[in-house]
Coordinates of C-alpha atoms and ligand atoms in Angstrom, one line a residue:
X188 CA 38.7 -7.4 70.2
X189 CA 35.1 -7.3 68.9
X190 CA 33.9 -3.7 68.5
X191 CA 30.1 -3.8 69.2
X192 CA 27.8 -1.3 67.5
X193 CA 27.2 0.5 70.8
X194 CA 31.0 1.0 71.4
X195 CA 31.4 2.5 68.0
X196 CA 28.4 4.8 68.6
X197 CA 30.2 6.1 71.7
X198 CA 32.9 7.5 69.5
X199 CA 32.1 11.2 68.9
X200 CA 31.6 11.0 65.1
X201 CA 31.4 14.2 63.1
X202 CA 33.3 12.7 60.3
X203 CA 34.9 9.4 61.2
X204 CA 38.0 9.0 59.1
X205 CA 39.2 5.6 58.1
X206 CA 42.8 5.1 57.1
X207 CA 42.7 3.0 54.0
X208 CA 46.1 1.7 53.0
X209 CA 46.2 1.9 49.2
X210 CA 47.9 -0.9 47.2
X211 CA 50.9 1.4 46.7
X212 CA 51.3 1.5 50.4
X213 CA 50.8 5.3 50.7
X214 CA 48.2 6.0 53.3
X215 CA 45.2 7.9 52.0
X216 CA 42.5 9.2 54.1
X217 CA 39.0 8.4 52.8
X218 CA 35.9 9.9 54.3
X219 CA 33.7 7.2 55.7
X220 CA 30.6 7.2 53.6
X221 CA 27.4 7.7 55.6
X222 CA 26.1 4.2 55.0
X223 CA 29.3 2.8 56.5
X224 CA 29.0 5.0 59.6
X225 CA 27.7 2.9 62.5
X226 CA 26.8 6.0 64.4
X227 CA 24.0 6.7 62.1
X228 CA 20.6 5.0 62.3
X229 CA 19.9 1.9 60.2
X230 CA 17.2 3.9 58.4
X231 CA 19.7 6.8 57.6
X232 CA 22.3 4.3 56.4
X233 CA 19.8 2.5 54.2
X234 CA 18.7 5.7 52.6
X235 CA 22.3 6.8 51.9
X236 CA 23.2 3.4 50.4
X237 CA 20.0 3.2 48.3
X238 CA 20.9 6.5 46.8
X239 CA 24.1 5.1 45.5
X240 CA 22.7 1.9 44.0
X241 CA 22.0 1.0 40.4
X242 CA 18.7 -0.8 39.4
X243 CA 20.8 -4.0 39.0
X244 CA 22.2 -3.7 42.5
X245 CA 18.7 -3.0 43.9
X246 CA 17.2 -6.0 42.2
X247 CA 20.1 -8.1 43.3
X248 CA 19.3 -7.3 46.9
X249 CA 15.8 -8.7 46.4
X250 CA 17.2 -11.9 45.0
X251 CA 17.8 -15.0 47.2
X252 CA 19.5 -18.0 45.8
X253 CA 20.0 -21.5 47.2
X254 CA 23.7 -22.3 48.0
X255 CA 23.7 -25.2 45.7
X256 CA 22.4 -23.2 42.8
X257 CA 25.4 -20.8 43.0
X258 CA 27.7 -22.7 40.7
X259 CA 30.2 -19.8 40.4
X260 CA 30.7 -17.6 43.5
X261 CA 31.4 -14.8 41.1
X262 CA 27.7 -14.8 40.5
X263 CA 27.3 -13.2 43.8
X264 CA 29.0 -10.1 42.4
X265 CA 27.7 -10.6 38.9
X266 CA 24.1 -10.4 40.1
X267 CA 24.7 -8.4 43.3
X268 CA 22.9 -11.1 45.2
X269 CA 21.5 -10.0 48.5
X270 CA 20.9 -13.3 50.1
X271 CA 21.6 -17.0 50.0
X272 CA 19.9 -19.9 51.8
X273 CA 20.4 -23.5 52.8
X274 CA 17.2 -25.3 52.1
X275 CA 16.2 -28.3 54.2
X276 CA 19.3 -30.6 54.5
X277 CA 21.5 -28.3 52.3
X278 CA 24.8 -28.4 54.0
X279 CA 28.5 -28.1 52.9
X280 CA 30.3 -31.4 52.4
X281 CA 32.1 -30.8 55.7
X282 CA 29.0 -30.5 57.9
X283 CA 30.7 -29.1 60.9
X284 CA 30.7 -25.6 62.3
X285 CA 34.0 -24.9 60.7
X286 CA 32.9 -26.3 57.4
X287 CA 29.8 -24.1 57.4
X288 CA 31.8 -21.0 58.5
X289 CA 34.3 -21.5 55.7
X290 CA 31.4 -21.8 53.2
X291 CA 29.4 -18.8 54.5
X292 CA 32.5 -16.7 54.9
X293 CA 33.5 -17.5 51.3
X294 CA 30.2 -16.3 50.1
X295 CA 30.3 -13.2 52.3
X296 CA 33.8 -12.2 51.0
X297 CA 32.5 -12.4 47.5
X298 CA 29.7 -10.0 48.5
X299 CA 32.0 -7.7 50.4
X300 CA 34.2 -7.5 47.2
X301 CA 31.4 -5.9 45.2
X302 CA 31.3 -2.2 44.4
X303 CA 29.2 -1.3 47.4
X304 CA 30.3 -4.2 49.6
X305 CA 26.8 -5.1 50.8
X306 CA 27.0 -8.2 53.0
X307 CA 24.7 -11.2 52.5
X308 CA 21.9 -12.4 54.6
X309 CA 22.3 -16.2 54.8
X310 CA 19.1 -18.0 55.8
X311 CA 18.5 -21.5 57.1
X312 CA 15.5 -23.3 58.6
X313 CA 16.7 -23.6 62.2
X314 CA 13.2 -24.7 63.3
X315 CA 14.1 -26.9 66.3
X316 CA 17.7 -26.2 66.8
X317 CA 20.2 -25.7 64.0
X318 CA 18.8 -28.8 62.4
X319 CA 20.9 -28.7 59.1
X320 CA 24.1 -29.0 61.2
X321 CA 25.3 -32.4 62.3
X322 CA 25.8 -32.6 66.0
X323 CA 23.6 -29.7 66.8
X324 CA 21.2 -30.0 69.7
X325 CA 17.7 -30.6 68.3
X326 CA 14.9 -29.4 70.6
X327 CA 11.3 -30.7 70.7
X328 CA 9.4 -29.5 67.6
X329 CA 7.0 -26.6 68.2
X330 CA 4.0 -28.8 69.0
X331 CA 5.8 -30.1 72.0
X332 CA 6.7 -26.6 73.1
X333 CA 3.0 -25.7 72.7
X334 CA 2.2 -28.5 75.1
X335 CA 4.8 -27.1 77.5
X336 CA 3.1 -23.7 77.5
X337 CA 6.3 -22.0 78.6
X338 CA 7.0 -18.9 76.5
X339 CA 10.2 -18.2 78.5
X340 CA 11.5 -21.7 77.7
X341 CA 10.6 -21.2 74.1
X342 CA 12.7 -18.0 74.1
X343 CA 15.6 -19.7 75.8
X344 CA 15.5 -22.4 73.2
X345 CA 15.5 -19.9 70.4
X346 CA 18.5 -18.1 71.9
X347 CA 20.4 -21.4 72.2
X348 CA 19.5 -22.2 68.6
X349 CA 20.6 -18.7 67.5
X350 CA 24.0 -19.3 69.0
X351 CA 24.3 -22.7 67.2
X352 CA 23.3 -20.9 64.0
X353 CA 25.7 -18.0 64.5
X354 CA 28.6 -20.6 64.8
X355 CA 28.0 -21.5 61.2
X356 CA 28.0 -17.9 59.8
X357 CA 24.3 -18.1 58.9
X358 CA 22.6 -14.9 60.3
X359 CA 18.9 -15.6 59.6
X360 CA 16.5 -18.4 60.6
X361 CA 13.2 -19.1 58.8
X362 CA 11.5 -19.5 62.2
X363 CA 9.3 -19.4 64.2
X364 CA 6.4 -20.9 62.3
X365 CA 3.4 -19.1 63.8
X366 CA 0.9 -21.3 61.9
X367 CA -2.3 -22.2 63.7
X368 CA -2.9 -25.9 62.9
X369 CA -6.6 -26.5 62.5
X370 CA -6.4 -30.0 61.0
X371 CA -3.8 -32.3 62.4
X372 CA -3.8 -34.4 59.3
X373 CA -1.6 -31.6 58.0
X374 CA 2.0 -32.6 57.5
X375 CA 3.2 -29.4 59.2
X376 CA 1.1 -29.8 62.3
X377 CA 4.3 -30.3 64.4
X378 CA 5.7 -27.0 63.2
X379 CA 2.7 -25.3 64.9
X380 CA 2.6 -24.5 68.6
X381 CA -1.1 -25.4 68.5
X382 CA -4.7 -24.9 67.3
X383 CA -5.5 -21.8 69.2
X384 CA -4.2 -18.3 68.1
X385 CA -3.7 -17.2 71.7
X386 CA -1.3 -20.1 72.5
X387 CA 0.6 -19.6 69.2
X388 CA 0.8 -15.8 69.9
X389 CA 2.4 -16.5 73.3
X390 CA 5.1 -18.5 71.6
X391 CA 6.1 -15.6 69.4
X392 CA 8.5 -15.2 72.4
X393 CA 10.8 -17.1 70.1
X394 CA 11.4 -13.9 68.1
X395 CA 13.1 -12.2 71.0
X396 CA 15.1 -15.4 71.6
X397 CA 16.4 -15.5 68.1
X398 CA 16.9 -11.7 67.7
X399 CA 18.1 -10.8 71.2
X400 CA 19.6 -7.3 70.8
X401 CA 20.1 -7.0 67.1
X402 CA 23.7 -6.5 66.2
X403 CA 24.9 -8.2 69.4
X404 CA 26.9 -11.5 69.1
X405 CA 24.6 -14.5 68.7
X406 CA 21.6 -12.4 67.5
X407 CA 20.1 -13.6 64.2
X408 CA 17.2 -12.4 62.1
X409 CA 14.0 -14.2 62.7
X410 CA 11.1 -15.0 60.4
X411 CA 7.4 -15.1 61.3
X412 CA 5.9 -17.7 58.9
X413 CA 3.8 -18.4 56.9
X414 CA 1.7 -15.4 56.3
X415 CA -1.3 -16.0 56.3
X416 CA -3.6 -19.0 57.1
X417 CA -1.2 -21.9 56.2
X418 CA -2.7 -24.0 59.0
X419 CA -6.3 -23.4 58.0
X420 CA -6.5 -25.0 54.6
X421 CA -9.4 -27.2 53.5
X422 CA -8.9 -30.9 53.1
X423 CA -8.7 -31.8 49.4
X424 CA -11.0 -34.6 48.3
X425 CA -8.2 -35.8 46.0
X426 CA -4.5 -35.1 45.9
X427 CA -4.4 -35.0 42.1
X428 CA -3.2 -31.4 41.9
X429 CA -1.0 -31.3 45.0
X430 CA -1.2 -32.2 48.6
X431 CA -4.3 -33.1 50.7
X432 CA -3.8 -30.0 52.9
X433 CA -0.4 -28.4 52.6
X434 CA -0.3 -25.3 50.3
X435 CA -4.1 -25.6 49.9
X436 CA -6.9 -23.1 50.0
X437 CA -8.0 -21.5 53.3
X438 CA -11.7 -20.9 52.8
X439 CA -12.7 -18.4 55.5
X440 CA -14.3 -15.1 55.7
X441 CA -12.0 -12.2 56.4
X442 CA -13.4 -12.0 60.0
X443 CA -12.6 -15.7 60.6
X444 CA -9.1 -15.4 58.9
X445 CA -8.3 -12.4 61.1
X446 CA -9.5 -14.1 64.3
X447 CA -7.8 -17.4 63.8
X448 CA -4.6 -16.7 61.9
X449 CA -3.6 -13.0 62.3
X450 CA -3.0 -12.7 66.1
X451 CA 0.4 -14.5 66.1
X452 CA 1.7 -12.2 63.4
X453 CA 0.5 -9.1 65.3
X454 CA 2.4 -10.5 68.3
X455 CA 5.5 -11.2 66.2
X456 CA 5.5 -7.7 64.7
X457 CA 5.2 -6.2 68.2
X458 CA 8.2 -8.3 69.2
X459 CA 10.2 -6.7 66.4
X460 CA 10.5 -9.6 64.0
X461 CA 12.6 -8.5 61.1
X462 CA 11.1 -10.7 58.3
X463 CA 7.9 -12.4 57.4
X464 CA 7.6 -15.3 55.0
X465 CA 4.5 -15.6 52.8
X466 CA 2.5 -18.8 52.7
X467 CA 2.3 -21.2 49.8
X468 CA -1.4 -21.5 50.6
X469 CA -4.3 -19.5 49.1
X470 CA -7.1 -17.5 50.7
X471 CA -10.4 -18.1 49.0
X472 CA -8.7 -19.2 45.8
X473 CA -6.1 -16.5 45.5
X474 CA -2.5 -17.4 46.2
X475 CA -1.1 -15.6 49.3
X476 CA 1.9 -14.6 47.3
X477 CA -0.5 -12.4 45.2
X478 CA -2.5 -11.0 48.1
X479 CA -1.6 -7.3 47.9
X480 CA -4.2 -6.2 50.5
X481 CA -3.2 -8.7 53.1
X482 CA 0.6 -8.2 52.6
X483 CA 0.7 -4.5 52.0
X484 CA -2.4 -3.1 53.7
X485 CA -2.8 -5.5 56.6
X486 CA 0.7 -6.7 57.4
X487 CA 2.7 -3.6 56.5
X488 CA 0.0 -1.0 57.0
X489 CA -2.4 -2.0 59.7
X490 CA 0.1 -4.1 61.7
X491 CA 2.9 -1.6 61.0
X492 CA 5.5 -4.3 59.9
X493 CA 8.8 -2.5 59.2
X494 CA 10.8 -5.5 58.2
X495 CA 10.9 -7.2 54.8
X496 CA 8.6 -9.9 53.3
X497 CA 10.3 -12.9 51.8
X498 CA 8.6 -15.4 49.5
X499 CA 8.6 -19.1 50.1
X500 CA 10.6 -21.5 48.0
X501 CA 9.6 -20.7 44.4
X502 CA 6.3 -19.6 45.8
X503 CA 6.2 -16.7 43.3
X504 CA 6.2 -19.3 40.4
X505 CA 2.8 -20.7 41.6
X506 CA 1.0 -17.4 40.9
X507 CA 1.1 -17.8 37.1
X508 CA 2.6 -19.9 34.3
X509 CA 3.8 -16.6 32.9
X510 CA 6.9 -16.0 35.0
X511 CA 7.0 -12.2 34.3
X512 CA 3.3 -11.9 35.4
X513 CA 4.1 -14.0 38.5
X514 CA 7.1 -11.8 39.4
X515 CA 5.4 -8.5 39.0
X516 CA 2.3 -9.7 40.8
X517 CA 4.3 -10.8 43.8
X518 CA 6.5 -7.7 44.0
X519 CA 3.6 -5.3 43.5
X520 CA 1.7 -7.3 46.2
X521 CA 4.4 -6.4 48.7
X522 CA 6.9 -9.3 48.5
X523 CA 10.3 -7.7 49.0
X524 CA 12.8 -10.6 48.6
X525 CA 12.2 -13.6 46.4
X526 CA 13.4 -17.0 47.4
X527 CA 13.9 -17.9 43.8
X528 CA 15.9 -20.1 44.7
X529 CA 17.6 -21.7 41.7
X530 CA 17.3 -19.9 38.4
X531 CA 18.2 -16.5 39.8
X532 CA 19.4 -15.0 36.5
X533 CA 15.9 -15.7 35.2
X534 CA 14.3 -13.8 38.1
X535 CA 16.7 -10.9 37.7
X536 CA 15.9 -10.6 34.0
X537 CA 12.2 -10.9 34.6
X538 CA 12.0 -8.2 37.3
X539 CA 14.4 -5.9 35.4
X540 CA 12.1 -6.2 32.4
X541 CA 9.0 -5.5 34.5
X542 CA 10.6 -2.4 36.0
X543 CA 11.8 -1.1 32.7
X544 CA 8.4 -1.6 31.2
X545 CA 6.9 0.4 34.0
X546 CA 4.8 -2.5 35.3
X547 CA 6.7 -2.5 38.6
X548 CA 7.2 1.0 40.0
X549 CA 10.8 2.0 41.0
X550 CA 9.2 3.2 44.2
X551 CA 8.2 -0.4 45.0
X552 CA 11.7 -1.5 44.3
X553 CA 13.1 1.2 46.5
X554 CA 10.7 0.3 49.3
X555 CA 11.7 -3.4 49.2
X556 CA 15.4 -2.6 49.1
X557 CA 15.1 -0.1 51.9
X558 CA 13.4 -2.8 54.1
X559 CA 16.1 -5.3 53.3
X560 CA 19.0 -3.0 53.9
X561 CA 17.5 -1.6 57.1
X562 CA 17.6 -5.2 58.6
X563 CA 21.1 -5.7 57.4
X564 CA 22.2 -2.5 59.2
X565 CA 20.0 -3.3 62.2
X566 CA 21.7 -6.7 62.7
X567 CA 25.2 -5.3 62.3
X568 CA 26.1 -7.2 59.1
X569 CA 28.2 -4.4 57.9
X570 CA 30.3 -4.3 61.1
X571 CA 30.4 -8.1 61.6
X572 CA 29.9 -9.8 58.2
X573 CA 31.9 -12.9 59.0
X574 CA 31.3 -15.9 61.3
X575 CA 31.9 -15.4 65.0
X576 CA 33.6 -18.7 65.5
X577 CA 33.6 -18.3 69.2
X578 CA 30.1 -19.9 69.2
X579 CA 31.4 -23.2 67.8
X580 CA 32.1 -24.5 71.3
X581 CA 28.4 -24.1 72.1
X582 CA 27.3 -26.5 69.3
X583 CA 25.9 -29.7 70.9
X584 CA 27.0 -28.4 74.3
X585 CA 26.0 -29.9 77.5
X586 CA 24.2 -26.7 78.5
X587 CA 22.1 -26.8 75.3
X588 CA 21.4 -30.5 75.8
X589 CA 20.3 -29.9 79.4
X590 CA 17.9 -27.2 78.1
X591 CA 16.5 -29.5 75.5
X592 CA 16.0 -32.3 78.1
X593 CA 14.1 -29.8 80.3
X594 CA 11.9 -29.0 77.3
X595 CA 11.2 -32.6 76.7
X596 CA 10.1 -33.1 80.2
X597 CA 7.8 -30.1 80.1
X598 CA 6.4 -31.1 76.7
X599 CA 5.1 -34.5 77.8
X600 CA 1.3 -34.8 78.2
X601 CA 0.0 -37.6 80.5
X602 CA -3.4 -38.7 78.9
X603 CA -4.2 -41.7 81.0
X604 CA -2.7 -43.2 84.1
X605 CA -4.2 -46.2 85.9
X606 CA -1.7 -46.0 88.8
X607 CA 1.2 -47.1 86.6
X608 CA 3.2 -43.9 86.7
X609 CA 5.6 -43.1 88.2
X610 CA 6.9 -46.6 87.6
X611 CA 6.9 -48.4 90.9
X612 CA 10.0 -49.8 92.6
X613 CA 8.2 -53.1 92.5
X614 CA 8.7 -53.2 88.7
X615 CA 11.8 -55.4 88.2
X616 CA 11.3 -56.7 84.7
X617 CA 10.6 -54.1 82.0
X618 CA 9.7 -54.8 78.4
X619 CA 10.3 -52.1 75.8
X620 CA 9.1 -52.4 72.3
X621 CA 7.5 -50.3 69.5
X622 CA 8.8 -48.6 66.3
X623 CA 10.1 -45.5 68.1
X624 CA 11.6 -47.0 71.3
X625 CA 15.2 -46.9 70.1
X626 CA 15.2 -44.8 66.9
X627 CA 16.8 -41.3 67.2
X628 CA 15.6 -40.3 63.7
X629 CA 12.0 -41.0 64.6
X630 CA 12.3 -38.8 67.7
X631 CA 13.6 -36.0 65.6
X632 CA 11.0 -36.0 62.9
X633 CA 11.3 -33.9 59.7
X634 CA 13.7 -30.9 59.3
X635 CA 16.5 -33.0 61.0
X636 CA 19.8 -33.2 59.2
X637 CA 17.8 -33.8 56.0
X638 CA 14.6 -32.0 54.9
X639 CA 12.3 -35.0 55.4
X640 CA 14.3 -36.5 58.2
X641 CA 14.8 -40.3 58.4
X642 CA 14.9 -43.2 60.9
X643 CA 18.1 -44.4 62.5
X644 CA 21.1 -42.8 64.1
X645 CA 21.2 -39.7 62.0
X646 CA 23.1 -37.4 64.5
X647 CA 24.2 -37.3 68.1
X648 CA 21.5 -37.9 70.7
X649 CA 19.9 -40.2 73.2
X650 CA 17.0 -42.5 72.4
X651 CA 14.0 -43.1 74.7
X652 CA 15.3 -46.6 75.4
X653 CA 18.8 -45.4 76.3
X654 CA 17.2 -42.9 78.7
X655 CA 15.1 -45.7 80.3
X656 CA 18.2 -47.8 80.8
X657 CA 20.1 -44.9 82.4
X658 CA 17.2 -44.0 84.7
X659 CA 16.1 -47.4 85.8
X660 CA 17.5 -48.6 89.1
X661 CA 20.1 -51.3 89.1
X662 CA 17.6 -53.9 90.2
X663 CA 15.5 -53.4 87.1
X664 CA 16.0 -55.6 84.0
X665 CA 15.1 -54.0 80.8
X666 CA 14.6 -56.0 77.6
X667 CA 14.1 -54.3 74.2
X668 CA 12.3 -56.7 71.9
X669 CA 11.4 -55.4 68.4
X670 CA 8.8 -58.2 68.0
X671 CA 7.1 -59.7 71.0
X672 CA 4.4 -62.3 71.6
X673 CA 1.8 -62.2 74.3
X674 CA 3.4 -65.1 76.1
X675 CA 6.7 -63.2 76.1
X676 CA 5.1 -60.0 77.3
X677 CA 3.3 -61.8 80.1
X678 CA 6.7 -62.5 81.7
X679 CA 7.3 -58.8 82.5
X680 CA 6.0 -56.5 85.2
X681 CA 5.4 -53.7 82.8
X682 CA 5.4 -53.3 79.0
X683 CA 6.4 -50.0 77.5
X684 CA 5.2 -49.6 73.9
X685 CA 6.7 -46.6 72.1
X686 CA 4.7 -46.0 69.0
X687 CA 5.0 -43.3 66.4
X688 CA 5.4 -42.1 62.9
X689 CA 8.2 -42.2 60.3
X690 CA 9.7 -38.7 59.8
X691 CA 8.2 -36.4 57.2
X692 CA 8.1 -32.7 56.3
X693 CA 5.5 -30.4 54.7
X694 CA 2.9 -31.8 52.4
X695 CA 4.6 -35.2 52.3
X696 CA 3.2 -35.7 55.8
X697 CA -0.4 -35.0 54.8
X698 CA -2.5 -38.0 55.6
X699 CA -6.1 -39.1 55.3
X700 CA -5.9 -41.5 58.2
X701 CA -4.3 -40.9 61.6
X702 CA -4.4 -44.6 62.7
X703 CA -1.3 -46.3 64.2
X704 CA 0.7 -48.1 61.7
X705 CA 0.1 -51.9 61.6
X706 CA 3.2 -52.8 63.5
X707 CA 2.5 -50.4 66.3
X708 CA -1.1 -51.4 66.5
X709 CA -0.1 -55.0 66.8
X710 CA 2.6 -54.3 69.4
X711 CA 0.1 -52.3 71.5
X712 CA -2.6 -54.8 71.3
X713 CA -0.3 -57.7 72.0
X714 CA 1.5 -56.2 75.0
X715 CA -1.4 -54.4 76.5
X716 CA -3.5 -57.6 76.2
X717 CA -0.9 -59.5 78.2
X718 CA 0.6 -57.2 80.9
X719 CA 0.2 -53.7 82.4
X720 CA 1.3 -51.4 79.7
X721 CA 2.5 -47.8 79.2
X722 CA 2.1 -46.4 75.6
X723 CA 4.3 -43.5 74.6
X724 CA 3.4 -41.7 71.3
X725 CA 6.3 -40.2 69.4
X726 CA 4.6 -38.3 66.7
X727 CA 4.1 -34.9 65.1
X728 CA 0.4 -34.9 65.9
X729 CA -2.3 -37.0 67.7
X730 CA -2.6 -40.6 66.4
X731 CA -5.8 -42.6 66.7
X732 CA -5.8 -44.9 69.7
X733 CA -9.5 -45.0 70.4
X734 CA -9.8 -48.8 70.0
X735 CA -6.7 -49.6 72.0
X736 CA -7.3 -47.1 74.9
X737 CA -9.4 -49.4 77.1
X738 CA -6.4 -51.8 77.5
X739 CA -3.8 -49.1 77.8
X740 CA -2.8 -48.6 81.5
X741 CA -0.9 -45.3 81.0
X742 CA -0.6 -43.1 77.9
X743 CA 1.9 -40.3 77.3
X744 CA 2.1 -38.0 74.3
X745 CA 5.8 -37.2 73.7
X746 CA 5.4 -35.4 70.3
X747 CA 8.8 -35.2 68.5
X748 CA 11.2 -34.7 71.5
X749 CA 14.4 -34.2 69.5
X750 CA 17.9 -35.4 70.4
X751 CA 17.4 -35.6 74.2
X752 CA 15.1 -38.6 74.5
X753 CA 16.3 -39.1 78.1
X754 CA 13.9 -36.4 79.0
X755 CA 11.1 -38.9 78.5
X756 CA 12.5 -41.4 81.0
X757 CA 13.0 -38.5 83.5
X758 CA 9.3 -38.3 83.9
X759 CA 8.5 -42.0 84.0
X760 CA 10.3 -42.8 87.2
X761 CA 9.2 -39.6 89.0
X762 CA 9.1 -37.9 91.3
X763 CA 8.4 -34.8 89.1
X764 CA 4.9 -34.7 87.9
X765 CA 3.7 -34.1 84.3
X766 CA 2.7 -30.6 83.5
X767 CA 2.1 -30.7 79.8
X768 CA -1.3 -29.8 78.3
X769 CA -2.6 -30.7 74.8
X770 CA -1.9 -27.9 72.3
X771 CA -4.3 -29.6 69.9
X772 CA -7.5 -31.6 70.2
X773 CA -6.9 -35.3 70.2
X774 CA -9.6 -36.8 67.9
X775 CA -11.6 -39.9 68.4
X776 CA -11.9 -40.5 64.7
X777 CA -10.5 -39.0 61.4
X778 CA -14.0 -37.7 60.9
X779 CA -13.7 -35.1 63.7
X780 CA -11.3 -32.9 61.7
X781 CA -10.8 -30.0 61.3
X782 CA -11.3 -28.7 64.8
X783 CA -14.1 -26.2 65.1
X784 CA -16.4 -27.8 62.6
X785 CA -19.8 -28.7 64.0
X786 CA -19.0 -31.7 66.2
X787 CA -21.5 -34.0 64.6
X788 CA -19.2 -36.9 65.4
X789 CA -19.3 -36.4 69.2
X790 CA -16.6 -35.3 71.6
X791 CA -12.9 -35.8 70.9
X792 CA -10.9 -38.5 72.7
X793 CA -9.1 -35.8 74.6
X794 CA -9.9 -32.1 74.4
X795 CA -7.6 -29.2 73.8
X796 CA -5.8 -28.3 77.1
X797 CA -6.2 -31.8 78.6
X798 CA -3.4 -33.3 80.6
X799 CA -3.0 -35.2 83.9
X800 CA -0.5 -34.9 86.7
X801 CA 0.4 -37.7 89.0
Ligands
GLC1050 C1 10.0 -24.6 52.4 C2 9.0 -24.2 53.5 C3 9.5 -23.0 54.3 C4 11.0 -23.0 54.4 C5 11.5 -22.8 52.9 C6 13.1 -22.8 52.9 O1 9.3 -25.0 51.3 O2 7.7 -24.0 53.1 O3 8.9 -23.1 55.6 O4 11.5 -21.9 55.2 O5 11.0 -23.7 52.0 O6 13.5 -24.1 53.2

């Protein structure tokens, strides 16, 4: 039987006595220490536990290591580590729910075996489903959910994701990304819900989806990321010292920064988000990881954020080549937990040295540790540290796939339709071509089984072509041709060209040019020049179709739909009508970016909010 926190609270507790059977077998009664008493508040338990901790144990709680860096599980006790993570694609050799649960439980038992037995927070980037787990349902990436404009759906997806995460023993997701994407040449555009702060703020509904009732089964800690202004960086003229946009410099006045990028974090804090991740980017030349006023005064003070702030992956290191300077700057700025994530002994030594030298006040350490412990108590980690394996049956479940398929339908945006959709019953010969017609990996995009994602059949799912074959009536002949001539295309009643992008993540997806790749451009021009054509765009952002548009009969933005590609076909044969609306402006040329700049290059191809119904 699972004792839930509430049940335990119902027990009249003056001093709740626990019978601990000592090795000798004689029963000895030990008073339950306050921090172990679930009847007390998380704050009270954290205060009691903090009072019992050594400096080494406190600094350990502020240390997050990547699972692959922990060569010896004994290090968890040796360094009193407070958290581990799986970076993108970092999975146990047995990439199944049981394989994950055995791994995370192994780490947890090492933590529970320490002097104070403080359980670990285990974090993972479950950003569109539990995407590190093979066989998990992968939902449309955030840009598609922004097009759906359905906060309740976003919350339901987050809940389903939380359950598929809980099945693995992880208890923390580095999601939702509440970035406001102002330049769609950015490789993380698809992680954004859109270009407007009000739309992104609405999608902070994901926080409630992930966190549910903290401490309840299936509830996991969420992360609002990346604080602050990650989607507003300035396009670099050259990529000599990094990416073109990602991790760049957001050059805005404070008024502009607050107006464009702060509202989603205000919404997430109001929703009770338990953690916030700092952005790699800078604001007016100063790294966000060093921005004491924004982190401590604005986020924690003005917004009243009570959770803890976690750095991004080695984000602290980018502050200064002097690691000790970097560490003390970040911690004094208000970073509470450091995603080291590899050389954690070095971090522990550096921070210990800074505290002992008086350059990092003990009070700052105590504040950071209190914030971290409070979330651990809030989410019931002390009562339920090990995996709830009852959630394993939900991984890849039909119910979650149905939810994902609904999200795909709602995410599609109809941009042009010269009476081609819904596909008429008179269409008997259908041609399907294009780089993303029958490629699950391209539908998934980045953060899918691996960090960068990759083409091909990388996990369980349905391609757009498979969905078309299943949906089309028995009298419809569908041919999938990877390369097609105009003469071949002319023999069909309708040509469906599914174009798109190869998967990418983060700065590796930054581009100067949003044009279709050559093969897709050729396929579009060949097919649309020979027969009525429907073009479907499977991408993390708008792609340039300006020159091809006049010959395109119907145009659908499908974003990165995830494993349930059948949701695309659901909308092509009707009768349901499209409801999606553009979450970002669709530019006519590369020169029209970022949005909001003086439109000296004329109107966009399709404006923010555009979308047709049939
Ligand atoms: C990455 C990303 C961040 C992610 C973290 C852990 O670099 O910037 O979004 O949560 O590292 O994978």
